[in-house]
Structure formats: structure tokens, C-alpha cells
Coordinates of C-alpha atoms and ligand atoms in Angstrom, one line a residue:
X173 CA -6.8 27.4 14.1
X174 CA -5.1 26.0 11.0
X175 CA -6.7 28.1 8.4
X176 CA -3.9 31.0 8.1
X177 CA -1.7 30.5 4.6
X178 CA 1.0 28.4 6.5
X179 CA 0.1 26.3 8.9
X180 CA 1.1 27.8 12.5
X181 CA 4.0 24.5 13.1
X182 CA 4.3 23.2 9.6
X183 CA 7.7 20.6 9.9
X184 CA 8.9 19.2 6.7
X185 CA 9.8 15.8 5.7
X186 CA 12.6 14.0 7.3
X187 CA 15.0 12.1 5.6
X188 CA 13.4 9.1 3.9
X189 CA 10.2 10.1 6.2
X190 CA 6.7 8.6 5.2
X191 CA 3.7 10.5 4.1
X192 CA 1.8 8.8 7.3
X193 CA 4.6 9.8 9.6
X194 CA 4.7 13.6 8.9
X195 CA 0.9 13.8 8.9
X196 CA 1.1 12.7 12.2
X197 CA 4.0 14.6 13.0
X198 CA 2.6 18.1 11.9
X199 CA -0.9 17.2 13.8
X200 CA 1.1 17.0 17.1
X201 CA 3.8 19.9 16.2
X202 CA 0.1 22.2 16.1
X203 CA -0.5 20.7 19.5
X204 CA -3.8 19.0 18.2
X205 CA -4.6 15.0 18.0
X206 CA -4.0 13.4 14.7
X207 CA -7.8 13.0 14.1
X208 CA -8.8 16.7 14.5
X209 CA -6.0 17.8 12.1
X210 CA -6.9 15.7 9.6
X211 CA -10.7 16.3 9.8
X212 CA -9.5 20.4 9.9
X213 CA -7.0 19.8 7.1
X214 CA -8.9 17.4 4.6
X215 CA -12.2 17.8 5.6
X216 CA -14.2 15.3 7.8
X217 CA -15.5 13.3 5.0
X218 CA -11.9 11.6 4.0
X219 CA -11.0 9.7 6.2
X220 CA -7.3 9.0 6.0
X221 CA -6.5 5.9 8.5
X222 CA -8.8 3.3 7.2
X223 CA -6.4 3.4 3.3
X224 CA -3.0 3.1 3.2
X225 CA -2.0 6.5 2.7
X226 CA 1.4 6.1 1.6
X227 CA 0.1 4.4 -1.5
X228 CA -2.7 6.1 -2.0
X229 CA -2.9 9.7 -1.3
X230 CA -4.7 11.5 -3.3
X231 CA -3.3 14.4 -5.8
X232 CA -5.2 17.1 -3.5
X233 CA -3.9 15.8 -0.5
X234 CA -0.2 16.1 -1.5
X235 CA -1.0 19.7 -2.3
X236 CA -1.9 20.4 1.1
X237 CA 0.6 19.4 2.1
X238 CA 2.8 20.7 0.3
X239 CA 1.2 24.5 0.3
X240 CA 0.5 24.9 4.1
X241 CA 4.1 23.9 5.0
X242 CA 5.9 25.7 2.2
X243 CA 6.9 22.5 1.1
X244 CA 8.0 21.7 -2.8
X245 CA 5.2 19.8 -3.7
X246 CA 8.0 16.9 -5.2
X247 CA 9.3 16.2 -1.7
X248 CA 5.9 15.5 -0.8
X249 CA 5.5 12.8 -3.4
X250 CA 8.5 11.2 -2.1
X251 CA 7.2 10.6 0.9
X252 CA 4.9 8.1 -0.7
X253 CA 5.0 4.8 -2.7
X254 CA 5.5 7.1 -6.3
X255 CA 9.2 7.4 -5.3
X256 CA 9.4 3.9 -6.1
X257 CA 7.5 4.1 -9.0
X258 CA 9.9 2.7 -12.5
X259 CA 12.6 1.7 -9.2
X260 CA 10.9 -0.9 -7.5
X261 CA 8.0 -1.7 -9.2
X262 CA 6.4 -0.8 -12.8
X263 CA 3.6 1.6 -12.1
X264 CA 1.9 2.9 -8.6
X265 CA -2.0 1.4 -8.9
X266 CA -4.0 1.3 -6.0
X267 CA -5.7 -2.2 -6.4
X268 CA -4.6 -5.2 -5.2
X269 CA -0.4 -6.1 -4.8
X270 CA 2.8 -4.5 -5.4
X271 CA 5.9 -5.9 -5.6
X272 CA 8.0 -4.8 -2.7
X273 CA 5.4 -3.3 -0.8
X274 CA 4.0 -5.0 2.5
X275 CA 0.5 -4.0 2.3
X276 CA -1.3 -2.6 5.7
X277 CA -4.9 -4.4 6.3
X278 CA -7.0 -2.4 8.2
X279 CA -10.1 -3.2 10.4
X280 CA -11.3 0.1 11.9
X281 CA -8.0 2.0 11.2
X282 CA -6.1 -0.8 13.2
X283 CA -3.5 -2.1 11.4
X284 CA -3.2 -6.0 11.4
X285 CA -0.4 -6.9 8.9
X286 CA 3.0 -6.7 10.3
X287 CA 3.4 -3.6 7.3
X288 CA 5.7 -1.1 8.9
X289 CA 9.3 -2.4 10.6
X290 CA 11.3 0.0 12.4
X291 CA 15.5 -0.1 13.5
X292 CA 15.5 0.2 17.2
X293 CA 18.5 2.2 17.2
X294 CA 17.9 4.4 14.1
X295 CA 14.7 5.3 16.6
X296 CA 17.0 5.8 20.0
X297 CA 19.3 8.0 18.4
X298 CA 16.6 10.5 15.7
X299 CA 16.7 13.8 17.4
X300 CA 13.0 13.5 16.6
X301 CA 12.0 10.0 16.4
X302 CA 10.5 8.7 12.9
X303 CA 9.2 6.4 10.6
X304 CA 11.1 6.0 7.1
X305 CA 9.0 5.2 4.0
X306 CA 11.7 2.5 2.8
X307 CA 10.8 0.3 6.3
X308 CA 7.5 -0.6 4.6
X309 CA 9.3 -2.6 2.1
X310 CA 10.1 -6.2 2.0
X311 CA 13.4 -6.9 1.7
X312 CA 14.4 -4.0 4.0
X313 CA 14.4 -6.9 6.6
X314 CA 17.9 -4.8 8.3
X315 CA 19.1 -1.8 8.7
X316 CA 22.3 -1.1 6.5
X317 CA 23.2 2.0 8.9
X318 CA 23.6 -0.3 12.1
X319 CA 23.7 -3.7 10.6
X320 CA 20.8 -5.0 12.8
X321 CA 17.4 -6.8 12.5
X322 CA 14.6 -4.8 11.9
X323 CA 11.7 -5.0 13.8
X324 CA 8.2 -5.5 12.7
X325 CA 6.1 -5.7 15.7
X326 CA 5.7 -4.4 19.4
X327 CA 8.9 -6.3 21.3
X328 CA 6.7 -5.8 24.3
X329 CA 3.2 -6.5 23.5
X330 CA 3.1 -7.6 20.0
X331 CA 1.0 -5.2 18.4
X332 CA 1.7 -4.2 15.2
X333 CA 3.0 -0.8 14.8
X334 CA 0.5 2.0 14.2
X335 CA 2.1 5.2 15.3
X336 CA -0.8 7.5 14.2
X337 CA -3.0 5.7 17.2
X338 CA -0.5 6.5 20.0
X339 CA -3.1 9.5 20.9
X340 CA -6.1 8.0 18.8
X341 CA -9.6 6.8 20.9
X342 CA -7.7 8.0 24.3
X343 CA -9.7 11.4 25.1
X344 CA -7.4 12.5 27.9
X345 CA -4.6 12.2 25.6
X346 CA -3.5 14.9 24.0
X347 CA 0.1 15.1 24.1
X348 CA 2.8 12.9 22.3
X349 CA 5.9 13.4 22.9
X350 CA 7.9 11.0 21.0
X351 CA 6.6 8.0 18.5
X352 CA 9.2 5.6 19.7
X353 CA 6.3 4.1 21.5
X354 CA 3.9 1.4 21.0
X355 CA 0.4 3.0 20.5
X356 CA -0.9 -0.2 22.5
X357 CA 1.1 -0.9 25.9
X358 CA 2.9 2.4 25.8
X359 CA 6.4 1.3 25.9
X360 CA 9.6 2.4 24.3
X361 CA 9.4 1.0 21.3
X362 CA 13.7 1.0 20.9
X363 CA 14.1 -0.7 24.1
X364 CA 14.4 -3.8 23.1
X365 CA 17.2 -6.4 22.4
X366 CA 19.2 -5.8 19.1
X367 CA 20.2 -8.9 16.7
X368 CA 22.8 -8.7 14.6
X369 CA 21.7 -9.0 11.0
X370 CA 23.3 -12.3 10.0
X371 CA 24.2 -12.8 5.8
X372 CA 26.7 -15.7 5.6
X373 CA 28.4 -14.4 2.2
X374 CA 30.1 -11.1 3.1
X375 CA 29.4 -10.4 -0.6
X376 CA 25.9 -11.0 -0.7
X377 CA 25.6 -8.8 2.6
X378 CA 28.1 -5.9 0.9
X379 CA 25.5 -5.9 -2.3
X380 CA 22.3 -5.9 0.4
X381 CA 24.0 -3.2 2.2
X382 CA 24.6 -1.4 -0.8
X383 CA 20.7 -1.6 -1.8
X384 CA 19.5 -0.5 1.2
X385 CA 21.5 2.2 1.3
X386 CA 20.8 3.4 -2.3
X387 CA 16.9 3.6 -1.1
X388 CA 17.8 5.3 1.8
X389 CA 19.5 7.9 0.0
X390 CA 16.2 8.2 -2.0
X391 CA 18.0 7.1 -5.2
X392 CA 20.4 10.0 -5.6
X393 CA 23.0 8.5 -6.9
X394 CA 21.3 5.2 -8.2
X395 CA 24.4 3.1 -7.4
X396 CA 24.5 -0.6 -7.5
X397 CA 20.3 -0.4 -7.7
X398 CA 19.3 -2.1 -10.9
X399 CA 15.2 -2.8 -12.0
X400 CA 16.0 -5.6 -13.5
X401 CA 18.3 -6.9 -10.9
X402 CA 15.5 -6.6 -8.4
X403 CA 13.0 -8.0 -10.3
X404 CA 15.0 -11.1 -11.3
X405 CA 15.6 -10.7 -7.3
X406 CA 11.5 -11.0 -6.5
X407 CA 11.0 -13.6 -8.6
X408 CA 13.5 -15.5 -7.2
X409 CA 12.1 -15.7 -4.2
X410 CA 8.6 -16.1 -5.0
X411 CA 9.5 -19.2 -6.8
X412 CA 11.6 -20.3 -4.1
X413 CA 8.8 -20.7 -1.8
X414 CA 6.0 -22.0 -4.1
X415 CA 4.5 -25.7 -3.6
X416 CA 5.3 -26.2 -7.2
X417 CA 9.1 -25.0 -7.4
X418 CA 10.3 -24.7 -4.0
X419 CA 11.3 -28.3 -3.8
X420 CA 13.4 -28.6 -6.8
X421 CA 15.0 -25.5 -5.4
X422 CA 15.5 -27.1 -2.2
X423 CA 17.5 -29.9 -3.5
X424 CA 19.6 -28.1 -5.6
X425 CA 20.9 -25.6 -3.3
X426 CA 22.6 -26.9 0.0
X427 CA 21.3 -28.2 2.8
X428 CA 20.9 -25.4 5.2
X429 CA 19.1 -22.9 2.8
X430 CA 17.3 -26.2 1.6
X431 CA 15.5 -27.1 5.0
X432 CA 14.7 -23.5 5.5
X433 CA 13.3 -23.6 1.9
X434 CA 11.3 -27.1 2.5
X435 CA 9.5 -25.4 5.8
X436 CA 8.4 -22.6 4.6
X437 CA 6.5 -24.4 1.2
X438 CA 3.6 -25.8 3.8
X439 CA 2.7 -21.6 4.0
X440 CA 2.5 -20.6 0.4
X441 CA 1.9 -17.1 0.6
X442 CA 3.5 -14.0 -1.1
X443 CA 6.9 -12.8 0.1
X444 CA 5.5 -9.1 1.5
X445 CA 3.1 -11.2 3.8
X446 CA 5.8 -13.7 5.2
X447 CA 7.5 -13.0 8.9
X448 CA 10.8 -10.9 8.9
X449 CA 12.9 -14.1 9.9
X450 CA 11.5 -15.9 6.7
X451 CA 11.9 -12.6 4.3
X452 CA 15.5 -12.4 5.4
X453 CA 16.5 -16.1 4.2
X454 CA 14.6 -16.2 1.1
X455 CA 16.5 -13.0 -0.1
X456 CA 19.4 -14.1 1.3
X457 CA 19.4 -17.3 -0.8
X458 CA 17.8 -15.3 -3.9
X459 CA 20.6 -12.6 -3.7
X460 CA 23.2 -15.1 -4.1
X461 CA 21.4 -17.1 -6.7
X462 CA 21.2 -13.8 -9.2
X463 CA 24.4 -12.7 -8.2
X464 CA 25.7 -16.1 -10.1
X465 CA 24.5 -15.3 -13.4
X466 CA 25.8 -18.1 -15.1
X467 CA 24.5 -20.8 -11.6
X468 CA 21.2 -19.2 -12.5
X469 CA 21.2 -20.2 -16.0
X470 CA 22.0 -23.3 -15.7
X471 CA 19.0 -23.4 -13.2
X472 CA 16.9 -22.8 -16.3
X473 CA 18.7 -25.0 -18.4
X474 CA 17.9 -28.0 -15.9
X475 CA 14.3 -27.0 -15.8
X476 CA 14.4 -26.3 -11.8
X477 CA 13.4 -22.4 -12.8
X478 CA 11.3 -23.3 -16.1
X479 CA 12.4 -20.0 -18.3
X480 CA 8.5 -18.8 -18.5
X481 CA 8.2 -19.2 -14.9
X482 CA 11.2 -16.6 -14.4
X483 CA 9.4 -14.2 -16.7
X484 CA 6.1 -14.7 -15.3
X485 CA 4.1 -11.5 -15.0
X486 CA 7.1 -9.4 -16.4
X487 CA 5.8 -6.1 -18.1
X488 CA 7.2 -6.0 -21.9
X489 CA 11.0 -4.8 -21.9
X490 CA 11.7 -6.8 -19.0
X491 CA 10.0 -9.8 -20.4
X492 CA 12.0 -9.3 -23.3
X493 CA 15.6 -9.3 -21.4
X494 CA 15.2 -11.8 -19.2
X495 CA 14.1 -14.1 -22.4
X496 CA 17.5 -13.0 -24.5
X497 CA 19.3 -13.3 -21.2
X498 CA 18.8 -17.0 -20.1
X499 CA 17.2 -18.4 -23.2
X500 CA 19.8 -21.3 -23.4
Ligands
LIG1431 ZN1 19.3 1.7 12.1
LIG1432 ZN1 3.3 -2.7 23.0

């Protein structure tokens, strides 16, 4: 059935679509469940839904892709965690963390984390309703299109969103028509109430904005988007909400981004595992800490950011700037 050169529906990538999302997309176009197309395409022995496959797809696998839908093979790639590759982070590995990226956990191909957010009105008005690569990252906590909270989880039920089960383990179905639904309770998954995405400093929401938007244009042109910036950015943050730093932080800054601060130390964990509500106010406060340059160094200069904390895990170059930079 899907042996011929091309396969018989072969759709290509939407804009900013994920690897995960098209697979699932071109299973259903063929009019066949995600599992059989996969077993058909890859071969039953690898199993794609128990690895996150936007990180980790394999260099055979893109090729597939990429020959049985007449696809350039480079659009394929950036459907997948290499488009951020030198942008976001210093190199795509598949062990353990990446900076940015909120990691899936899976138990039996059920995804647990709270890894892939959605804009319920980018969803209610797609032609065809998809999921974007960039809504797997961290500080994509709104949509810059529609100005609005993202959301990471089911507004109905709760579960976390796994679009390739909509059809998965349910014999009797075999037709899906949209993925704006929750593979759980079966609800629209962009009915829901919107909130507005709320940034106190209009120019620490303009720069946001202008981030998201850059990433969403997959980088072409680069704009505002600088690695170091968004490094600097990370670390922020991670110091921020550490047991060791987050106090001295606290008490610098004012009160209302210093309460938020003080709850959040008692769950020490890294910034691409915190809840969306938490994710938005520690970039929110790290944003406007970086974007003062000279409030930042004096933050190193008083010790609250000790300078070898700020360059902490930093690959060479960017060791090396941020050293020159706010070396007092
Ligand atoms: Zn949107
Ligand atoms: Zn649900």
C-alpha cells in the first residue's frame, strides 16, 4: 500500500510543523493509523513513540521522509530539534538535557511531562490543525501571533498532549479528522478560555515578541535573536530559582518578582520541567535583568550573580565573552 516511489498522500511540512506532527499527519492523509504507517514505513522493529522523535530521529528516517514525499531532505531536518542546533543550544546530543528543550518522558509511549504546549487559537483558525516544533520550547510560554497564554495540558481533562494517540490502542478508530483534540477525553482541544499573555514592561514583551517570532519564522532573517543573549537569558533564570541564589536574587529585585522568586526556591528543579505560569515569570524577570547590561553587572560586582556562576557550563567562546563582558 505504501511501497510505490511516492507515497500515495505524501503532505509536506507546515510552517514551523514538527517531525512528530507530520508523521502523524501523512499516516492519516494515507487513511491508515499512525502505528501501521510507521511499522509499514520504518519497519516494525523501530519503534518511534517510546523516543522523542523530534530530537532524535535518526539520519535514515529523515530520508524517508524526505524521498517518499518529494520532500528536500533540509526541510525535513527542520522539523526537528537540529534547527536549533548553534541557535538555541551548542550541539543536538541525545543524552540527557538541552537547554530550551522541554523533554517528553514516556512510559509506554504515554507522554507524562507537560512537553508540548499549543495556542488555542493558532489551532481554531489552521486550515489543517497542527503542532509547531517551536511549542516544545521553554520560554515559548505565549504565542507572539495572538498575544495569549499557551497551553500545556488538556483544559478539559488534564492529560498531557500526545496527538499521535488520538487513534492509538482504539481498534474501532480509524479516522481522525482533526488533531485539535485531546487523545484522552476527545474534546476540542481550542475550546477553551484564552488569557491574555501578561509582561508588565512593554519593552521586555516587544523583545519576547520579537524572539518568538524570529523562531517562528524558522530564523530567516535572524533579527533581534542573539546566542549569547539567550544564553546569558537561561542562565539567568536557572540561577534565579536555585536554593543557593534565588534568595539574594529575591531581595534585590522588587517585591513582586521577589515573592514569586522566594516560592518557587522550595521546587528546585530545571526551568524546561517547571509549570507554564512559573516559566513565564522567571523569563519575564530574567528578560529584563539582561536587557539592563550595566543592572546586570553590577549584580556581579555585588556578588548576588558570583561571575563563575554566570558562566557555569558555558562551551569555550561563550565562556570567554561573558568573562570579558562582566569581569569588573
Ligand atoms: Zn496563536
Ligand atoms: Zn482531555
Amino acid at each position: 500500500m505504501l511501497s510505490g516511489t511516492l507515497w500515495p498522500a505524501h503532505p509536506h511540512p507546515l510552517p514551523g510543523e514538527s517531525l512528530s506532527c507530520l508523521i502523524v499527519r501523512t499516516a492519516h492523509a494515507n487513511g491508515v493509523k499512525v502505528q501501521t504507517f510507521c511499522d509499514q514505513a520504518f519497519g516494525n522493529d523501530f519503534q518511534i513513540w517510546n523516543r522523542d522523535i523530534d530530537r532524535n530521529a535518526p539520519e535514515w528516517l529523515l530520508k524517508i521522509m524526505s524521498s517518499k514525499a518529494g520532500t528536500p531532505i533540509k526541510k525535513i531536518k527542520n522539523t526537528t530539534f537540529r534547527l536549533y542546533e548553534k541557535r538555541l543550544f551548542p550541539i543536538l546530543h541525545t543524552a540527557s538535557y538541552l537547554r530550551w528543550i522541554m523533554p517528553i518522558k514516556h512510559h509506554h509511549r504515554l507522554n507524562t511531562g507537560y512537553a508540548i504546549q499549543y495556542c488555542p487559537q493558532c489551532l481554531a483558525q489552521d486550515d489543517i490543525p497542527y503542532f509547531r516544533l517551536a511549542w516544545r520550547l521553554a520560554f515559548y510560554t505565549f504565542c507572539p501571533k495572538h498575544q495569549i497564554m499557551m497551553v500545556d495540558r488538556c483544559p478539559h481533562c488534564g492529560a498531557s498532549i500526545a496527538f499521535h494517540r488520538i487513534e492509538l490502542g482504539r481498534p474501532k478508530k480509524s479516522h481522525v479528522d482533526t488533531l485539535d483534540c485531546c487523545w484522552q477525553c476527545e474534546k476540542k482541544l481550542s475550546s477553551t478560555f484564552v488569557e491574555g499573555a501578561n509582561i508588565a514592561s512593554i519593552f521586555v514583551k516587544n523583545r519576547w515578541t520579537s524572539l518568538l517570532k524570529t523562531i517562528d519564522r524558522g530564523f530567516y532573517p535572524t533579527g533581534s535573536l542573539s546566542y549569547v543573549n539567550l544564553a546569558l537569558l537561561h542562565q539567568i533564570c536557572r540561577l534565579i530559582s536555585s536554593k543557593k541564589y534565588g534568595e539574594g536574587f529575591a531581595k534585590y529585585i522588587s517585591d513582586k518578582g521577589g515573592n514569586t522568586i522566594v516560592n518557587m526556591l522550595s521546587c528546585p528543579v530545571n526551568l524546561e520541567l517547571r509549570p507554564i505560569q512559573e516559566r513565564h515569570v522567571l523569563i519575564e524577570i530574567a528578560f529584563s535583568l539582561t536587557a539592563n547590561r550595566r543592572k546586570l553587572k553590577s549584580m556581579v560586582k555585588l556578588e548576588i550573580i558570583p561571575l563563575h556562576m554566570l558562566y557555569k557550563d558555558f562551551e569555550g567562546e561563550l565562556k570567554e565573552y561573558t568573562i570579558k563582558n562582566f569581569r569588573n
